[in-house]
Every structure is written in C-alpha cells, then in structure tokens.
Amino acid sequence: MSATRGAGARTLTILTPPTAAKHLHPYIRSRAVPLTVASVVGIAATAAWTADWLEDRPYFDHTARVPVLALAPLLVTAAVGVGLYSHTEELDRTSVRPWWPRRLVHLLALTVLAGGLLALAVPGHPEAFGAPAMVRNVLGATGVTAAAAALLGARLSWLPMTLYGGAVYLAAPRAPGGAAAVWAWWMQPGPQVAAWVVAGVAFVTGVALYVRRGARPEDGRA
C-alpha cells in the first residue's frame, strides 16, 4: 500500500502483514531459521531428559544437574550462532532496507525460545542450579556468541564461549560467590547477583554489536 503527498513528493510505503511476511521470508530462509529452531527444541528436550535422569540416580540430588546447566546453553547458543550465517551475503550488502531490525528480532526471538525451553528442563530449586541459573547462562552465552559472530564470523561464533565454558567448568571453585561470581559466573547458582550482572552485560554488548554490524562476512571483508 502506498500514498503520495503533493506533486513531486516522496512515496510513503506502508507494509501490510502479507507484504511484511513476503519481505521476511527471504531473511528467514537465508539464515536457515527453521533448522535453528528445530536444533534448539531438540537440545532442550535432550537436556530435560538428561537432567531428570541425573537427578534420579542413587546418591544424587538436584546438584547433579550442573553438567546440564553448563553444557545445554553452550549447545543451543552454538546452534543460534551458526544460524546467524547468511547464505545470501551479496544480497544483504545491496539491500536498500536496514537490516538491524530483522537481526534484533531474529536474535531476541531465538534467545527467548532457548531460555524458555531450557528453563523448563530444570524445574525446581531456583536457589541453586535451577531455571534462574539456566536463563542467566543462556543470556550470557548468547551475548558472547553474538559478539563472536560479528567479530569472527557466524561459523566460528561458538568457539569463544565453548573455550571459556569448558575452562570454567574445570577450574571454578566449589564455593559460590566472591571473585568467582565474576570470572566464573557460568558455574554460579541462580541467586548470585554478580554473575547476573556479568551475564547481562555480555548479553547487551554482544547483541548490540551483532545488530549493528551483523555477522562478519565469510570472505573476510569487515
């Protein structure tokens, strides 16, 4: 739908829902969004089954779910990060429409989906390693992965967070709090405020960087 105001005036184009969907479809297809969504759902289902299985083992309690809280967010954000790769880079560069709104909606929608499904995978015990800790880890990992996509490219976006998460899983002290709540925020219980601050800063910074720059082109051009 369009409207023109006066002779020589610019044409104002208003996108109706069908037209908006038509413009979104190439973006969704170029980022393989359905495959990313299917991966997130599958990882969340596996995480829920694994967490329940671990908790039911003899001599274990809810703290046995810690490996799930460490590994599942890495897997879903790796899927999200690789899904930021564009299969139509040349078309992206020549598009007359701004890309940042689509990047923002795309990344936020996947973050909400991943955080919500993984939170359901670890019900109960919010004071320890339950849904709050899982949501925090998803947010922080998404931010780091989004920043890596902007700086390294989508196909390598999983690498920095995986290296950090693996190192912290092995090195974090058993006692929560203190300085470890900052450098080992990944392995902290849900109520640790400092860990939430670090994860929140990582999320906001990474999303802003990706939305502004997009994923680094695979041909090496910045």
mmCIF file of C-alpha atoms in Angstrom:
data_model
loop_
_atom_site.group_PDB
_atom_site.id
_atom_site.type_symbol
_atom_site.label_atom_id
_atom_site.label_comp_id
_atom_site.label_asym_id
_atom_site.label_seq_id
_atom_site.Cartn_x
_atom_site.Cartn_y
_atom_site.Cartn_z
ATOM 1 C CA MET A 1 0.000 0.000 0.000
ATOM 2 C CA SER A 2 1.399 3.445 -0.841
ATOM 3 C CA ALA A 3 0.334 7.070 -0.525
ATOM 4 C CA THR A 4 1.741 10.169 -2.272
ATOM 5 C CA ARG A 5 1.527 13.680 -0.798
ATOM 6 C CA GLY A 6 1.613 16.523 -3.393
ATOM 7 C CA ALA A 7 3.414 16.760 -6.727
ATOM 8 C CA GLY A 8 6.965 15.530 -6.590
ATOM 9 C CA ALA A 9 6.508 14.297 -3.033
ATOM 10 C CA ARG A 10 8.168 11.111 -1.889
ATOM 11 C CA THR A 11 6.082 7.956 -1.870
ATOM 12 C CA LEU A 12 5.279 6.609 1.563
ATOM 13 C CA THR A 13 5.130 2.824 1.546
ATOM 14 C CA ILE A 14 3.197 1.065 4.265
ATOM 15 C CA LEU A 15 3.789 -2.662 4.544
ATOM 16 C CA THR A 16 0.676 -4.711 5.120
ATOM 17 C CA PRO A 17 1.076 -8.029 7.006
ATOM 18 C CA PRO A 18 1.227 -10.133 3.812
ATOM 19 C CA THR A 19 3.792 -7.752 2.327
ATOM 20 C CA ALA A 20 5.858 -7.761 5.522
ATOM 21 C CA ALA A 21 5.813 -11.553 5.546
ATOM 22 C CA LYS A 22 6.956 -11.536 1.925
ATOM 23 C CA HIS A 23 9.976 -9.409 2.861
ATOM 24 C CA LEU A 24 10.765 -11.527 5.937
ATOM 25 C CA HIS A 25 10.656 -14.843 4.117
ATOM 26 C CA PRO A 26 13.975 -14.399 2.253
ATOM 27 C CA TYR A 27 15.675 -13.383 5.506
ATOM 28 C CA ILE A 28 14.306 -16.411 7.379
ATOM 29 C CA ARG A 29 15.344 -18.729 4.563
ATOM 30 C CA SER A 30 18.832 -17.222 4.194
ATOM 31 C CA ARG A 31 19.516 -17.784 7.926
ATOM 32 C CA ALA A 32 18.063 -21.318 7.988
ATOM 33 C CA VAL A 33 15.816 -20.292 10.887
ATOM 34 C CA PRO A 34 13.630 -23.446 10.828
ATOM 35 C CA LEU A 35 16.732 -25.625 11.209
ATOM 36 C CA THR A 36 17.969 -23.495 14.113
ATOM 37 C CA VAL A 37 14.591 -23.686 15.860
ATOM 38 C CA ALA A 38 14.484 -27.466 15.408
ATOM 39 C CA SER A 39 18.004 -27.743 16.861
ATOM 40 C CA VAL A 40 17.082 -25.648 19.903
ATOM 41 C CA VAL A 41 13.959 -27.714 20.560
ATOM 42 C CA GLY A 42 15.866 -30.969 20.215
ATOM 43 C CA ILE A 43 18.663 -29.839 22.541
ATOM 44 C CA ALA A 44 16.160 -28.645 25.143
ATOM 45 C CA ALA A 45 14.288 -31.958 25.061
ATOM 46 C CA THR A 46 17.538 -33.870 25.490
ATOM 47 C CA ALA A 47 18.584 -31.576 28.331
ATOM 48 C CA ALA A 48 15.271 -32.142 30.154
ATOM 49 C CA TRP A 49 15.606 -35.924 29.879
ATOM 50 C CA THR A 50 19.258 -35.868 30.967
ATOM 51 C CA ALA A 51 18.618 -33.586 33.959
ATOM 52 C CA ASP A 52 15.778 -35.799 35.153
ATOM 53 C CA TRP A 53 17.879 -38.943 34.686
ATOM 54 C CA LEU A 54 20.807 -37.482 36.639
ATOM 55 C CA GLU A 55 18.599 -36.311 39.480
ATOM 56 C CA ASP A 56 17.048 -39.756 39.855
ATOM 57 C CA ARG A 57 20.359 -41.561 40.182
ATOM 58 C CA PRO A 58 21.081 -43.079 43.624
ATOM 59 C CA TYR A 59 23.032 -40.801 45.961
ATOM 60 C CA PHE A 60 22.414 -37.773 43.723
ATOM 61 C CA ASP A 61 20.195 -34.732 44.185
ATOM 62 C CA HIS A 62 19.372 -31.634 42.152
ATOM 63 C CA THR A 63 23.033 -30.540 42.156
ATOM 64 C CA ALA A 64 23.713 -33.409 39.761
ATOM 65 C CA ARG A 65 22.126 -31.226 37.052
ATOM 66 C CA VAL A 66 25.157 -28.917 36.978
ATOM 67 C CA PRO A 67 26.637 -30.554 33.824
ATOM 68 C CA VAL A 68 23.332 -29.913 32.044
ATOM 69 C CA LEU A 69 23.352 -26.252 33.071
ATOM 70 C CA ALA A 70 26.888 -25.950 31.756
ATOM 71 C CA LEU A 71 26.537 -27.892 28.509
ATOM 72 C CA ALA A 72 22.997 -27.220 27.259
ATOM 73 C CA PRO A 73 23.379 -23.420 26.929
ATOM 74 C CA LEU A 74 26.637 -23.961 25.018
ATOM 75 C CA LEU A 75 24.870 -26.240 22.552
ATOM 76 C CA VAL A 76 21.836 -24.032 21.959
ATOM 77 C CA THR A 77 23.863 -20.843 21.578
ATOM 78 C CA ALA A 78 26.232 -22.641 19.206
ATOM 79 C CA ALA A 79 23.197 -23.527 17.087
ATOM 80 C CA VAL A 80 21.955 -19.951 17.276
ATOM 81 C CA GLY A 81 25.375 -18.532 16.425
ATOM 82 C CA VAL A 82 25.929 -20.739 13.392
ATOM 83 C CA GLY A 83 22.384 -19.856 12.327
ATOM 84 C CA LEU A 84 23.408 -16.193 12.079
ATOM 85 C CA TYR A 85 25.381 -17.049 8.948
ATOM 86 C CA SER A 86 23.837 -15.595 5.811
ATOM 87 C CA HIS A 87 23.684 -17.678 2.650
ATOM 88 C CA THR A 88 22.952 -14.513 0.630
ATOM 89 C CA GLU A 89 25.700 -12.090 1.672
ATOM 90 C CA GLU A 90 25.758 -10.241 -1.645
ATOM 91 C CA LEU A 91 22.020 -9.599 -1.471
ATOM 92 C CA ASP A 92 22.401 -8.428 2.126
ATOM 93 C CA ARG A 93 25.001 -5.852 1.108
ATOM 94 C CA THR A 94 22.882 -4.455 -1.709
ATOM 95 C CA SER A 95 19.571 -4.344 0.186
ATOM 96 C CA VAL A 96 18.004 -0.893 0.475
ATOM 97 C CA ARG A 97 16.210 -1.801 3.698
ATOM 98 C CA PRO A 98 18.005 -1.578 7.046
ATOM 99 C CA TRP A 99 18.956 -4.962 8.410
ATOM 100 C CA TRP A 100 19.249 -4.158 12.091
ATOM 101 C CA PRO A 101 15.524 -4.579 12.974
ATOM 102 C CA ARG A 102 15.470 -8.057 11.451
ATOM 103 C CA ARG A 103 18.716 -9.006 13.172
ATOM 104 C CA LEU A 104 17.360 -7.812 16.504
ATOM 105 C CA VAL A 105 14.029 -9.643 16.221
ATOM 106 C CA HIS A 106 15.762 -12.781 14.952
ATOM 107 C CA LEU A 107 18.259 -12.930 17.818
ATOM 108 C CA LEU A 108 15.805 -11.966 20.565
ATOM 109 C CA ALA A 109 13.224 -14.497 19.387
ATOM 110 C CA LEU A 110 15.755 -17.320 19.433
ATOM 111 C CA THR A 111 17.041 -16.210 22.844
ATOM 112 C CA VAL A 112 13.538 -16.246 24.331
ATOM 113 C CA LEU A 113 12.862 -19.662 22.802
ATOM 114 C CA ALA A 114 16.129 -21.161 24.054
ATOM 115 C CA GLY A 115 15.886 -19.605 27.511
ATOM 116 C CA GLY A 116 12.279 -20.627 27.995
ATOM 117 C CA LEU A 117 12.694 -24.226 26.878
ATOM 118 C CA LEU A 118 15.888 -24.797 28.856
ATOM 119 C CA ALA A 119 14.355 -23.222 31.955
ATOM 120 C CA LEU A 120 11.604 -25.828 31.752
ATOM 121 C CA ALA A 121 14.264 -28.534 31.525
ATOM 122 C CA VAL A 122 15.454 -27.910 35.114
ATOM 123 C CA PRO A 123 12.337 -27.291 37.253
ATOM 124 C CA GLY A 124 12.548 -26.551 40.963
ATOM 125 C CA HIS A 125 15.406 -25.445 43.229
ATOM 126 C CA PRO A 126 15.723 -21.855 41.953
ATOM 127 C CA GLU A 127 18.053 -21.106 44.863
ATOM 128 C CA ALA A 128 20.646 -23.461 43.390
ATOM 129 C CA PHE A 129 21.088 -24.772 39.854
ATOM 130 C CA GLY A 130 17.573 -24.418 38.526
ATOM 131 C CA ALA A 131 15.774 -22.284 35.964
ATOM 132 C CA PRO A 132 17.285 -18.904 37.000
ATOM 133 C CA ALA A 133 20.840 -20.173 36.543
ATOM 134 C CA MET A 134 19.886 -21.726 33.198
ATOM 135 C CA VAL A 135 18.316 -18.495 31.902
ATOM 136 C CA ARG A 136 21.349 -16.492 33.048
ATOM 137 C CA ASN A 137 23.704 -18.843 31.236
ATOM 138 C CA VAL A 138 21.633 -18.679 28.052
ATOM 139 C CA LEU A 139 21.672 -14.878 28.133
ATOM 140 C CA GLY A 140 25.392 -14.601 28.771
ATOM 141 C CA ALA A 141 26.317 -17.260 26.228
ATOM 142 C CA THR A 142 24.079 -15.663 23.614
ATOM 143 C CA GLY A 143 25.803 -12.324 24.103
ATOM 144 C CA VAL A 144 29.298 -13.789 23.786
ATOM 145 C CA THR A 145 28.274 -15.827 20.752
ATOM 146 C CA ALA A 146 26.619 -12.853 19.046
ATOM 147 C CA ALA A 147 29.744 -10.749 19.581
ATOM 148 C CA ALA A 148 31.880 -13.574 18.202
ATOM 149 C CA ALA A 149 29.643 -13.769 15.116
ATOM 150 C CA ALA A 150 30.224 -10.070 14.489
ATOM 151 C CA LEU A 151 33.986 -10.311 15.018
ATOM 152 C CA LEU A 152 34.926 -13.818 13.841
ATOM 153 C CA GLY A 153 32.033 -14.854 11.636
ATOM 154 C CA ALA A 154 28.978 -16.979 12.345
ATOM 155 C CA ARG A 155 30.668 -20.301 11.633
ATOM 156 C CA LEU A 156 33.239 -19.711 14.393
ATOM 157 C CA SER A 157 30.892 -17.924 16.772
ATOM 158 C CA TRP A 158 30.601 -20.982 19.048
ATOM 159 C CA LEU A 159 34.340 -21.141 19.746
ATOM 160 C CA PRO A 160 34.996 -18.398 22.371
ATOM 161 C CA MET A 161 32.105 -19.371 24.624
ATOM 162 C CA THR A 162 32.931 -23.062 24.344
ATOM 163 C CA LEU A 163 36.546 -22.455 25.358
ATOM 164 C CA TYR A 164 35.501 -20.246 28.260
ATOM 165 C CA GLY A 165 32.714 -22.549 29.426
ATOM 166 C CA GLY A 166 34.926 -25.616 29.338
ATOM 167 C CA ALA A 167 37.766 -23.915 31.194
ATOM 168 C CA VAL A 168 35.499 -22.515 33.893
ATOM 169 C CA TYR A 169 33.712 -25.845 34.339
ATOM 170 C CA LEU A 170 37.062 -27.402 35.230
ATOM 171 C CA ALA A 171 38.552 -24.516 37.219
ATOM 172 C CA ALA A 172 35.639 -22.926 39.113
ATOM 173 C CA PRO A 173 35.755 -23.332 42.916
ATOM 174 C CA ARG A 174 33.036 -25.332 44.607
ATOM 175 C CA ALA A 175 32.092 -22.466 46.945
ATOM 176 C CA PRO A 176 29.957 -19.836 45.173
ATOM 177 C CA GLY A 177 30.377 -16.093 45.477
ATOM 178 C CA GLY A 178 33.419 -13.900 45.884
ATOM 179 C CA ALA A 179 35.587 -13.123 42.886
ATOM 180 C CA ALA A 180 34.469 -16.369 41.261
ATOM 181 C CA ALA A 181 30.989 -14.884 40.835
ATOM 182 C CA VAL A 182 32.588 -12.613 38.236
ATOM 183 C CA TRP A 183 35.189 -14.687 36.413
ATOM 184 C CA ALA A 184 33.275 -17.977 36.871
ATOM 185 C CA TRP A 185 29.744 -16.614 36.524
ATOM 186 C CA TRP A 186 28.951 -19.599 34.313
ATOM 187 C CA MET A 187 29.138 -22.005 37.264
ATOM 188 C CA GLN A 188 27.324 -19.946 39.896
ATOM 189 C CA PRO A 189 23.942 -20.739 41.495
ATOM 190 C CA GLY A 190 20.965 -18.734 40.316
ATOM 191 C CA PRO A 191 20.788 -16.034 43.037
ATOM 192 C CA GLN A 192 24.369 -14.737 42.587
ATOM 193 C CA VAL A 193 23.866 -11.069 41.655
ATOM 194 C CA ALA A 194 27.393 -10.524 40.347
ATOM 195 C CA ALA A 195 27.016 -13.447 37.971
ATOM 196 C CA TRP A 196 23.775 -11.965 36.633
ATOM 197 C CA VAL A 197 25.465 -8.600 36.096
ATOM 198 C CA VAL A 198 28.283 -10.148 34.082
ATOM 199 C CA ALA A 199 25.863 -12.217 32.004
ATOM 200 C CA GLY A 200 23.606 -9.204 31.437
ATOM 201 C CA VAL A 201 26.468 -7.002 30.294
ATOM 202 C CA ALA A 202 27.679 -9.747 27.959
ATOM 203 C CA PHE A 203 24.192 -10.152 26.505
ATOM 204 C CA VAL A 204 23.530 -6.459 25.901
ATOM 205 C CA THR A 205 27.006 -5.806 24.499
ATOM 206 C CA GLY A 206 27.017 -8.831 22.223
ATOM 207 C CA VAL A 207 23.519 -8.268 20.877
ATOM 208 C CA ALA A 208 24.216 -4.568 20.239
ATOM 209 C CA LEU A 209 27.421 -5.389 18.380
ATOM 210 C CA TYR A 210 25.779 -8.028 16.230
ATOM 211 C CA VAL A 211 22.703 -5.941 15.481
ATOM 212 C CA ARG A 212 24.907 -3.016 14.463
ATOM 213 C CA ARG A 213 27.441 -4.918 12.348
ATOM 214 C CA GLY A 214 25.842 -8.243 11.500
ATOM 215 C CA ALA A 215 27.868 -11.412 11.186
ATOM 216 C CA ARG A 216 31.328 -10.924 9.757
ATOM 217 C CA PRO A 217 31.341 -11.899 6.066
ATOM 218 C CA GLU A 218 32.908 -15.269 5.441
ATOM 219 C CA ASP A 219 35.065 -13.831 2.635
ATOM 220 C CA GLY A 220 36.976 -11.810 5.262
ATOM 221 C CA ARG A 221 35.524 -8.389 4.489
ATOM 222 C CA ALA A 222 34.650 -6.433 7.648
#
